[in-house]
mmCIF file of C-alpha atoms in Angstrom:
data_model
loop_
_atom_site.group_PDB
_atom_site.id
_atom_site.type_symbol
_atom_site.label_atom_id
_atom_site.label_comp_id
_atom_site.label_asym_id
_atom_site.label_seq_id
_atom_site.Cartn_x
_atom_site.Cartn_y
_atom_site.Cartn_z
ATOM 1 C CA UNK A 1 -26.652 27.163 -25.020
ATOM 2 C CA UNK A 2 -29.147 29.946 -25.546
ATOM 3 C CA UNK A 3 -27.836 33.455 -26.148
ATOM 4 C CA UNK A 4 -30.883 35.653 -25.588
ATOM 5 C CA UNK A 5 -31.529 37.514 -22.348
ATOM 6 C CA UNK A 6 -34.205 36.628 -19.823
ATOM 7 C CA UNK A 7 -37.447 38.584 -19.578
ATOM 8 C CA UNK A 8 -40.126 37.651 -17.050
ATOM 9 C CA UNK A 9 -42.673 39.488 -19.194
ATOM 10 C CA UNK A 10 -41.813 37.311 -22.188
ATOM 11 C CA UNK A 11 -41.927 34.151 -20.069
ATOM 12 C CA UNK A 12 -45.312 35.004 -18.563
ATOM 13 C CA UNK A 13 -46.736 35.893 -21.971
ATOM 14 C CA UNK A 14 -45.465 32.687 -23.570
ATOM 15 C CA UNK A 15 -46.683 30.558 -20.662
ATOM 16 C CA UNK A 16 -50.112 32.165 -20.969
ATOM 17 C CA UNK A 17 -50.245 31.292 -24.657
ATOM 18 C CA UNK A 18 -49.424 27.681 -23.857
ATOM 19 C CA UNK A 19 -52.153 27.470 -21.240
ATOM 20 C CA UNK A 20 -54.819 29.183 -23.318
ATOM 21 C CA UNK A 21 -54.086 26.994 -26.332
ATOM 22 C CA UNK A 22 -53.976 23.791 -24.313
ATOM 23 C CA UNK A 23 -50.340 23.189 -25.228
ATOM 24 C CA UNK A 24 -48.905 22.790 -21.717
ATOM 25 C CA UNK A 25 -46.903 19.535 -21.612
ATOM 26 C CA UNK A 26 -48.788 18.200 -24.648
ATOM 27 C CA UNK A 27 -45.863 16.042 -25.750
ATOM 28 C CA UNK A 28 -45.964 14.309 -22.379
ATOM 29 C CA UNK A 29 -49.746 13.909 -22.540
ATOM 30 C CA UNK A 30 -49.553 12.417 -26.037
ATOM 31 C CA UNK A 31 -46.861 9.981 -24.974
ATOM 32 C CA UNK A 32 -48.933 8.757 -22.051
ATOM 33 C CA UNK A 33 -52.096 8.492 -24.168
ATOM 34 C CA UNK A 34 -50.387 6.492 -26.916
ATOM 35 C CA UNK A 35 -47.875 4.588 -24.825
ATOM 36 C CA UNK A 36 -45.104 5.815 -27.142
ATOM 37 C CA UNK A 37 -42.374 7.237 -24.944
ATOM 38 C CA UNK A 38 -39.768 7.288 -27.712
ATOM 39 C CA UNK A 39 -40.949 10.500 -29.359
ATOM 40 C CA UNK A 40 -38.801 12.849 -27.303
ATOM 41 C CA UNK A 41 -37.892 16.299 -28.593
ATOM 42 C CA UNK A 42 -34.713 16.433 -30.639
ATOM 43 C CA UNK A 43 -33.268 19.259 -28.540
ATOM 44 C CA UNK A 44 -33.735 17.114 -25.402
ATOM 45 C CA UNK A 45 -32.189 13.933 -26.812
ATOM 46 C CA UNK A 46 -28.864 13.024 -25.131
ATOM 47 C CA UNK A 47 -27.927 11.085 -28.266
ATOM 48 C CA UNK A 48 -27.681 14.385 -30.106
ATOM 49 C CA UNK A 49 -25.357 16.177 -27.691
ATOM 50 C CA UNK A 50 -23.234 18.609 -29.672
ATOM 51 C CA UNK A 51 -19.595 17.573 -29.232
ATOM 52 C CA UNK A 52 -20.871 15.184 -26.580
ATOM 53 C CA UNK A 53 -21.624 17.932 -24.030
ATOM 54 C CA UNK A 54 -23.961 20.706 -22.971
ATOM 55 C CA UNK A 55 -22.036 23.938 -22.504
ATOM 56 C CA UNK A 56 -22.476 26.900 -20.161
ATOM 57 C CA UNK A 57 -20.323 29.692 -21.571
ATOM 58 C CA UNK A 58 -19.824 33.420 -21.073
ATOM 59 C CA UNK A 59 -21.726 35.693 -23.453
ATOM 60 C CA UNK A 60 -20.732 39.137 -24.737
ATOM 61 C CA UNK A 61 -22.125 41.935 -22.580
ATOM 62 C CA UNK A 62 -22.582 39.794 -19.449
ATOM 63 C CA UNK A 63 -20.188 39.418 -16.537
ATOM 64 C CA UNK A 64 -21.309 36.009 -15.358
ATOM 65 C CA UNK A 65 -22.466 32.543 -16.376
ATOM 66 C CA UNK A 66 -24.129 30.684 -13.505
ATOM 67 C CA UNK A 67 -24.980 27.048 -14.380
ATOM 68 C CA UNK A 68 -28.023 25.568 -12.636
ATOM 69 C CA UNK A 69 -29.261 22.069 -13.456
ATOM 70 C CA UNK A 70 -32.792 21.117 -12.410
ATOM 71 C CA UNK A 71 -33.244 17.360 -12.717
ATOM 72 C CA UNK A 72 -36.785 16.036 -12.367
ATOM 73 C CA UNK A 73 -37.816 12.535 -11.397
ATOM 74 C CA UNK A 74 -40.482 12.004 -14.075
ATOM 75 C CA UNK A 75 -42.122 8.933 -12.576
ATOM 76 C CA UNK A 76 -45.729 8.747 -11.453
ATOM 77 C CA UNK A 77 -45.050 9.595 -7.815
ATOM 78 C CA UNK A 78 -43.759 13.043 -8.853
ATOM 79 C CA UNK A 79 -46.677 13.975 -11.102
ATOM 80 C CA UNK A 80 -47.073 17.648 -10.122
ATOM 81 C CA UNK A 81 -43.391 18.567 -9.990
ATOM 82 C CA UNK A 82 -42.903 19.572 -13.671
ATOM 83 C CA UNK A 83 -45.950 21.844 -13.513
ATOM 84 C CA UNK A 84 -44.648 23.457 -10.323
ATOM 85 C CA UNK A 85 -41.206 24.027 -11.824
ATOM 86 C CA UNK A 86 -42.656 25.557 -14.984
ATOM 87 C CA UNK A 87 -44.987 27.891 -13.098
ATOM 88 C CA UNK A 88 -42.521 29.068 -10.471
ATOM 89 C CA UNK A 89 -39.288 29.290 -12.503
ATOM 90 C CA UNK A 90 -39.531 33.082 -13.080
ATOM 91 C CA UNK A 91 -39.316 33.658 -9.321
ATOM 92 C CA UNK A 92 -35.903 31.988 -9.246
ATOM 93 C CA UNK A 93 -34.519 33.965 -12.162
ATOM 94 C CA UNK A 94 -35.915 37.283 -10.965
ATOM 95 C CA UNK A 95 -34.385 36.778 -7.524
ATOM 96 C CA UNK A 96 -30.948 35.894 -8.888
ATOM 97 C CA UNK A 97 -30.958 38.902 -11.199
ATOM 98 C CA UNK A 98 -32.396 41.467 -8.783
ATOM 99 C CA UNK A 99 -30.223 40.445 -5.826
ATOM 100 C CA UNK A 100 -27.029 40.532 -7.859
ATOM 101 C CA UNK A 101 -26.430 36.813 -7.427
ATOM 102 C CA UNK A 102 -25.852 36.509 -11.167
ATOM 103 C CA UNK A 103 -26.558 38.583 -14.254
ATOM 104 C CA UNK A 104 -26.599 35.444 -16.416
ATOM 105 C CA UNK A 105 -28.244 32.380 -14.820
ATOM 106 C CA UNK A 106 -28.155 29.442 -17.234
ATOM 107 C CA UNK A 107 -30.779 26.761 -16.564
ATOM 108 C CA UNK A 108 -30.536 23.202 -17.875
ATOM 109 C CA UNK A 109 -33.392 20.733 -17.394
ATOM 110 C CA UNK A 110 -33.078 16.992 -17.063
ATOM 111 C CA UNK A 111 -35.795 14.389 -16.647
ATOM 112 C CA UNK A 112 -35.475 10.696 -15.999
ATOM 113 C CA UNK A 113 -37.791 7.765 -15.493
ATOM 114 C CA UNK A 114 -37.013 4.179 -14.549
ATOM 115 C CA UNK A 115 -34.677 2.760 -17.207
ATOM 116 C CA UNK A 116 -36.080 -0.728 -16.602
ATOM 117 C CA UNK A 117 -39.706 0.334 -17.035
ATOM 118 C CA UNK A 118 -39.506 2.641 -20.019
ATOM 119 C CA UNK A 119 -37.987 2.395 -23.528
ATOM 120 C CA UNK A 120 -34.422 3.763 -23.616
ATOM 121 C CA UNK A 121 -35.418 6.802 -25.683
ATOM 122 C CA UNK A 122 -37.668 8.103 -22.919
ATOM 123 C CA UNK A 123 -35.707 7.164 -19.827
ATOM 124 C CA UNK A 124 -33.521 10.292 -19.884
ATOM 125 C CA UNK A 125 -33.756 13.774 -21.419
ATOM 126 C CA UNK A 126 -31.446 16.782 -21.189
ATOM 127 C CA UNK A 127 -31.907 20.341 -22.443
ATOM 128 C CA UNK A 128 -29.346 22.970 -23.322
ATOM 129 C CA UNK A 129 -28.179 25.529 -20.774
ATOM 130 C CA UNK A 130 -30.732 28.228 -21.590
ATOM 131 C CA UNK A 131 -31.107 31.872 -20.599
ATOM 132 C CA UNK A 132 -33.934 33.222 -22.774
ATOM 133 C CA UNK A 133 -37.556 33.097 -21.632
ATOM 134 C CA UNK A 134 -38.903 31.268 -24.684
ATOM 135 C CA UNK A 135 -36.056 28.762 -24.738
ATOM 136 C CA UNK A 136 -36.439 28.008 -21.033
ATOM 137 C CA UNK A 137 -40.176 27.559 -21.303
ATOM 138 C CA UNK A 138 -39.898 25.294 -24.337
ATOM 139 C CA UNK A 139 -37.142 23.203 -22.772
ATOM 140 C CA UNK A 140 -39.321 22.433 -19.757
ATOM 141 C CA UNK A 141 -42.606 22.179 -21.634
ATOM 142 C CA UNK A 142 -41.269 19.712 -24.216
ATOM 143 C CA UNK A 143 -40.152 17.173 -21.619
ATOM 144 C CA UNK A 144 -41.859 13.813 -21.915
ATOM 145 C CA UNK A 145 -43.053 12.943 -18.426
ATOM 146 C CA UNK A 146 -43.730 9.188 -18.550
ATOM 147 C CA UNK A 147 -45.163 8.822 -15.020
ATOM 148 C CA UNK A 148 -44.249 5.154 -15.227
ATOM 149 C CA UNK A 149 -41.724 3.963 -12.691
ATOM 150 C CA UNK A 150 -41.149 0.328 -12.140
ATOM 151 C CA UNK A 151 -42.516 -0.354 -8.676
ATOM 152 C CA UNK A 152 -39.032 -1.611 -7.922
ATOM 153 C CA UNK A 153 -37.846 0.804 -5.243
ATOM 154 C CA UNK A 154 -35.613 3.421 -6.818
ATOM 155 C CA UNK A 155 -35.290 5.323 -10.076
ATOM 156 C CA UNK A 156 -32.534 6.246 -12.543
ATOM 157 C CA UNK A 157 -31.154 9.274 -10.703
ATOM 158 C CA UNK A 158 -27.660 8.133 -11.607
ATOM 159 C CA UNK A 159 -28.216 9.117 -15.259
ATOM 160 C CA UNK A 160 -28.633 12.795 -14.359
ATOM 161 C CA UNK A 161 -25.506 12.820 -12.215
ATOM 162 C CA UNK A 162 -23.495 10.870 -14.793
ATOM 163 C CA UNK A 163 -24.554 13.382 -17.466
ATOM 164 C CA UNK A 164 -23.659 16.337 -15.245
ATOM 165 C CA UNK A 165 -20.261 14.830 -14.506
ATOM 166 C CA UNK A 166 -19.231 13.698 -17.972
ATOM 167 C CA UNK A 167 -21.402 15.562 -20.446
ATOM 168 C CA UNK A 168 -21.349 19.204 -19.348
ATOM 169 C CA UNK A 169 -18.768 21.900 -19.879
ATOM 170 C CA UNK A 170 -18.706 24.941 -17.584
ATOM 171 C CA UNK A 171 -16.513 27.735 -18.858
ATOM 172 C CA UNK A 172 -16.415 29.416 -15.440
ATOM 173 C CA UNK A 173 -15.169 26.223 -13.829
ATOM 174 C CA UNK A 174 -12.464 25.843 -16.454
ATOM 175 C CA UNK A 175 -11.261 29.405 -15.885
ATOM 176 C CA UNK A 176 -11.217 29.624 -12.098
ATOM 177 C CA UNK A 177 -12.694 26.487 -10.531
ATOM 178 C CA UNK A 178 -16.133 28.027 -9.970
ATOM 179 C CA UNK A 179 -18.954 25.583 -9.366
ATOM 180 C CA UNK A 180 -22.475 25.476 -10.689
ATOM 181 C CA UNK A 181 -25.515 23.910 -9.007
ATOM 182 C CA UNK A 182 -27.155 20.534 -9.570
ATOM 183 C CA UNK A 183 -30.582 19.995 -8.028
ATOM 184 C CA UNK A 184 -32.020 16.494 -8.104
ATOM 185 C CA UNK A 185 -35.747 16.427 -7.342
ATOM 186 C CA UNK A 186 -37.036 13.025 -6.318
ATOM 187 C CA UNK A 187 -38.714 10.895 -3.676
ATOM 188 C CA UNK A 188 -37.388 7.366 -4.173
ATOM 189 C CA UNK A 189 -34.290 5.361 -3.272
ATOM 190 C CA UNK A 190 -31.079 6.264 -5.126
ATOM 191 C CA UNK A 191 -30.746 3.021 -7.098
ATOM 192 C CA UNK A 192 -33.346 0.807 -8.796
ATOM 193 C CA UNK A 193 -34.158 -2.235 -6.715
ATOM 194 C CA UNK A 194 -32.911 -0.465 -3.608
ATOM 195 C CA UNK A 195 -29.433 -1.659 -4.574
ATOM 196 C CA UNK A 196 -26.013 -0.499 -3.500
ATOM 197 C CA UNK A 197 -25.101 2.912 -4.983
ATOM 198 C CA UNK A 198 -21.498 2.318 -3.967
ATOM 199 C CA UNK A 199 -21.354 -0.522 -6.483
ATOM 200 C CA UNK A 200 -24.246 0.072 -8.900
ATOM 201 C CA UNK A 201 -24.996 2.940 -11.237
ATOM 202 C CA UNK A 202 -24.557 3.632 -14.948
ATOM 203 C CA UNK A 203 -24.066 0.412 -16.856
ATOM 204 C CA UNK A 204 -22.057 0.165 -20.093
ATOM 205 C CA UNK A 205 -25.304 -0.671 -21.909
ATOM 206 C CA UNK A 206 -27.262 2.416 -20.811
ATOM 207 C CA UNK A 207 -24.213 4.684 -21.224
ATOM 208 C CA UNK A 208 -23.841 3.472 -24.817
ATOM 209 C CA UNK A 209 -27.553 3.798 -25.553
ATOM 210 C CA UNK A 210 -28.057 7.280 -24.096
ATOM 211 C CA UNK A 211 -24.698 8.975 -24.569
ATOM 212 C CA UNK A 212 -22.701 6.863 -27.003
ATOM 213 C CA UNK A 213 -20.118 6.234 -24.294
ATOM 214 C CA UNK A 214 -18.021 3.087 -24.266
ATOM 215 C CA UNK A 215 -17.478 1.985 -20.679
ATOM 216 C CA UNK A 216 -15.347 -0.928 -19.623
ATOM 217 C CA UNK A 217 -17.378 -1.389 -16.444
ATOM 218 C CA UNK A 218 -20.380 -0.006 -14.592
ATOM 219 C CA UNK A 219 -19.850 3.462 -13.074
ATOM 220 C CA UNK A 220 -21.134 3.374 -9.484
ATOM 221 C CA UNK A 221 -23.511 6.152 -8.507
ATOM 222 C CA UNK A 222 -21.127 7.313 -5.793
ATOM 223 C CA UNK A 223 -18.345 7.746 -8.369
ATOM 224 C CA UNK A 224 -20.591 9.855 -10.605
ATOM 225 C CA UNK A 225 -21.508 12.000 -7.601
ATOM 226 C CA UNK A 226 -17.854 12.516 -6.733
ATOM 227 C CA UNK A 227 -17.052 13.475 -10.325
ATOM 228 C CA UNK A 228 -20.029 15.834 -10.604
ATOM 229 C CA UNK A 229 -19.167 17.444 -7.253
ATOM 230 C CA UNK A 230 -15.946 18.712 -8.787
ATOM 231 C CA UNK A 231 -18.055 21.039 -10.966
ATOM 232 C CA UNK A 232 -21.333 21.404 -9.080
ATOM 233 C CA UNK A 233 -22.774 22.001 -5.637
ATOM 234 C CA UNK A 234 -25.162 19.023 -5.476
ATOM 235 C CA UNK A 235 -28.518 18.950 -3.684
ATOM 236 C CA UNK A 236 -31.416 16.521 -3.484
ATOM 237 C CA UNK A 237 -34.868 18.007 -2.906
ATOM 238 C CA UNK A 238 -37.377 15.540 -1.420
ATOM 239 C CA UNK A 239 -40.926 16.971 -1.650
ATOM 240 C CA UNK A 240 -43.163 15.541 1.082
ATOM 241 C CA UNK A 241 -46.336 15.691 -1.012
ATOM 242 C CA UNK A 242 -45.214 12.731 -3.135
ATOM 243 C CA UNK A 243 -45.607 8.986 -2.770
ATOM 244 C CA UNK A 244 -42.398 8.398 -0.813
ATOM 245 C CA UNK A 245 -41.396 11.916 0.216
ATOM 246 C CA UNK A 246 -41.783 11.305 3.945
ATOM 247 C CA UNK A 247 -40.069 7.924 4.159
ATOM 248 C CA UNK A 248 -37.166 8.385 6.620
ATOM 249 C CA UNK A 249 -35.380 5.273 5.360
ATOM 250 C CA UNK A 250 -35.099 6.818 1.889
ATOM 251 C CA UNK A 251 -33.833 10.093 3.317
ATOM 252 C CA UNK A 252 -31.201 8.149 5.265
ATOM 253 C CA UNK A 253 -30.159 6.226 2.140
ATOM 254 C CA UNK A 254 -29.547 9.488 0.295
ATOM 255 C CA UNK A 255 -27.650 11.038 3.189
ATOM 256 C CA UNK A 256 -25.488 7.943 3.488
ATOM 257 C CA UNK A 257 -24.739 8.183 -0.235
ATOM 258 C CA UNK A 258 -23.904 11.881 -0.036
ATOM 259 C CA UNK A 259 -21.647 11.230 2.931
ATOM 260 C CA UNK A 260 -19.819 8.507 1.008
ATOM 261 C CA UNK A 261 -19.343 10.926 -1.897
ATOM 262 C CA UNK A 262 -17.974 13.672 0.376
ATOM 263 C CA UNK A 263 -21.087 15.847 -0.001
ATOM 264 C CA UNK A 264 -22.682 17.586 2.981
ATOM 265 C CA UNK A 265 -25.613 15.491 4.179
ATOM 266 C CA UNK A 266 -27.549 18.727 4.821
ATOM 267 C CA UNK A 267 -27.736 18.980 1.036
ATOM 268 C CA UNK A 268 -30.511 16.381 1.187
ATOM 269 C CA UNK A 269 -33.380 18.821 1.631
ATOM 270 C CA UNK A 270 -36.802 17.729 2.819
ATOM 271 C CA UNK A 271 -39.461 20.152 1.597
ATOM 272 C CA UNK A 272 -42.885 20.047 3.203
ATOM 273 C CA UNK A 273 -44.701 21.428 0.154
ATOM 274 C CA UNK A 274 -44.129 20.559 -3.508
ATOM 275 C CA UNK A 275 -44.926 24.162 -4.419
ATOM 276 C CA UNK A 276 -41.786 25.193 -2.499
ATOM 277 C CA UNK A 277 -39.320 23.556 -4.898
ATOM 278 C CA UNK A 278 -38.320 26.697 -6.807
ATOM 279 C CA UNK A 279 -38.211 28.817 -3.643
ATOM 280 C CA UNK A 280 -35.914 26.175 -2.136
ATOM 281 C CA UNK A 281 -33.615 26.352 -5.141
ATOM 282 C CA UNK A 282 -33.627 30.149 -5.005
ATOM 283 C CA UNK A 283 -32.772 30.302 -1.301
ATOM 284 C CA UNK A 284 -30.113 27.612 -1.708
ATOM 285 C CA UNK A 285 -28.294 29.322 -4.574
ATOM 286 C CA UNK A 286 -28.552 32.745 -2.967
ATOM 287 C CA UNK A 287 -27.377 31.533 0.435
ATOM 288 C CA UNK A 288 -24.443 29.513 -0.901
ATOM 289 C CA UNK A 289 -23.331 32.512 -2.960
ATOM 290 C CA UNK A 290 -23.422 34.827 0.035
ATOM 291 C CA UNK A 291 -26.651 36.809 -0.346
ATOM 292 C CA UNK A 292 -28.520 38.021 2.728
ATOM 293 C CA UNK A 293 -31.219 35.457 3.551
ATOM 294 C CA UNK A 294 -33.696 38.003 4.872
ATOM 295 C CA UNK A 295 -33.414 39.938 1.622
ATOM 296 C CA UNK A 296 -33.843 36.752 -0.395
ATOM 297 C CA UNK A 297 -37.016 35.896 1.512
ATOM 298 C CA UNK A 298 -38.348 39.442 1.099
ATOM 299 C CA UNK A 299 -37.819 39.347 -2.659
ATOM 300 C CA UNK A 300 -39.545 35.976 -2.962
ATOM 301 C CA UNK A 301 -42.458 37.345 -0.952
ATOM 302 C CA UNK A 302 -42.671 40.405 -3.180
ATOM 303 C CA UNK A 303 -42.788 38.129 -6.231
ATOM 304 C CA UNK A 304 -45.576 36.019 -4.800
ATOM 305 C CA UNK A 305 -43.414 32.908 -4.755
ATOM 306 C CA UNK A 306 -44.956 29.740 -3.373
ATOM 307 C CA UNK A 307 -43.866 27.746 -0.341
ATOM 308 C CA UNK A 308 -41.466 30.308 1.108
ATOM 309 C CA UNK A 309 -41.799 29.116 4.716
ATOM 310 C CA UNK A 310 -41.200 25.505 3.695
ATOM 311 C CA UNK A 311 -38.210 26.556 1.605
ATOM 312 C CA UNK A 312 -36.743 28.588 4.454
ATOM 313 C CA UNK A 313 -37.048 25.598 6.764
ATOM 314 C CA UNK A 314 -35.423 23.265 4.242
ATOM 315 C CA UNK A 315 -32.450 25.590 3.742
ATOM 316 C CA UNK A 316 -31.925 26.927 7.261
ATOM 317 C CA UNK A 317 -28.723 24.920 7.854
ATOM 318 C CA UNK A 318 -26.965 26.244 4.734
ATOM 319 C CA UNK A 319 -24.012 28.597 5.031
ATOM 320 C CA UNK A 320 -22.162 30.560 2.337
ATOM 321 C CA UNK A 321 -19.186 28.848 0.772
ATOM 322 C CA UNK A 322 -15.859 30.480 1.533
ATOM 323 C CA UNK A 323 -14.934 32.965 -1.167
ATOM 324 C CA UNK A 324 -18.490 33.643 -2.301
ATOM 325 C CA UNK A 325 -18.845 37.096 -3.843
ATOM 326 C CA UNK A 326 -22.066 38.483 -5.270
ATOM 327 C CA UNK A 327 -21.994 39.985 -8.718
ATOM 328 C CA UNK A 328 -23.157 43.389 -7.485
ATOM 329 C CA UNK A 329 -20.452 43.480 -4.799
ATOM 330 C CA UNK A 330 -17.743 42.532 -7.237
ATOM 331 C CA UNK A 331 -18.903 45.118 -9.739
ATOM 332 C CA UNK A 332 -18.913 47.872 -7.105
ATOM 333 C CA UNK A 333 -15.497 47.015 -5.668
ATOM 334 C CA UNK A 334 -13.848 46.342 -8.991
ATOM 335 C CA UNK A 335 -11.535 43.919 -7.192
ATOM 336 C CA UNK A 336 -12.489 40.815 -9.147
ATOM 337 C CA UNK A 337 -12.341 40.087 -12.851
ATOM 338 C CA UNK A 338 -15.798 40.363 -14.366
ATOM 339 C CA UNK A 339 -15.904 36.725 -15.375
ATOM 340 C CA UNK A 340 -15.492 35.504 -11.782
ATOM 341 C CA UNK A 341 -18.119 37.684 -10.149
ATOM 342 C CA UNK A 342 -20.925 35.922 -8.303
ATOM 343 C CA UNK A 343 -19.043 32.658 -8.476
ATOM 344 C CA UNK A 344 -17.792 30.334 -5.776
ATOM 345 C CA UNK A 345 -14.292 28.954 -5.878
ATOM 346 C CA UNK A 346 -13.660 25.735 -4.085
#
């Protein structure tokens, strides 16, 4: 995990350098031009997980460690999503910091394609939990975005959830049961071939290839969701401006899956505008952790965030989780240990 602090000035400067030099998502562009999707960045390779996990830990001088996973469907139907996430990410971090939601948001990126349509090396990528501007920008920018997909109704979402469940370590959760956030961003059915997520999911073969895990049997998607939900609040964001974003049958399939896993079906969020993805994440995290929604919206507006109205609509049914305490409130009252401020116990 990164140890440097976040600076929006540093992020904006570094992003500008990438754009001016033509280096935005160049690894992805090269992969698509050459057809070689195996040349993923070493720091995004799940086969090189240190101790088998990605860790979100407390750092000296900070009172909090808020884990947020942003998992991107990297198939062709979601072409603009990585660019939107990269451009709008500072709005999320600035809101969390300024509103006292967390003084140490840790962002981890995942990307997956269709494991049946892409070589194993490129079907799944996972960054570290990062906090510094340069590290965050590089983690997102180095993702290989295959834009392949298999035309077989469904993508490999299960890999992101399996990784979150079995290959992350959250120090806050270990200390007091606090949960992080896992945001899946996608527009297709949960399982390749429109199969049964209650029976299908991570096979022993793909688990061995990507993570070095030895499984005796396939881990159904629903089981991975249930395991991940012990550590994370899980949401699926379905942007409408994608190939299948407005298909009600797919929305129903996801809600049925969430219901089976014991996750609130309102956590399947339909977003009218792809540009609203980061605003949706910001409003979701802030609302769940007990921040005032009107203040959250005002801050996003002051930052020039995109898609605020769409994000507000997508998150209107959310309510704070019992026990949510903002970092600034905890610091003022002095009633909570510093390491548990801005966290949700469940």
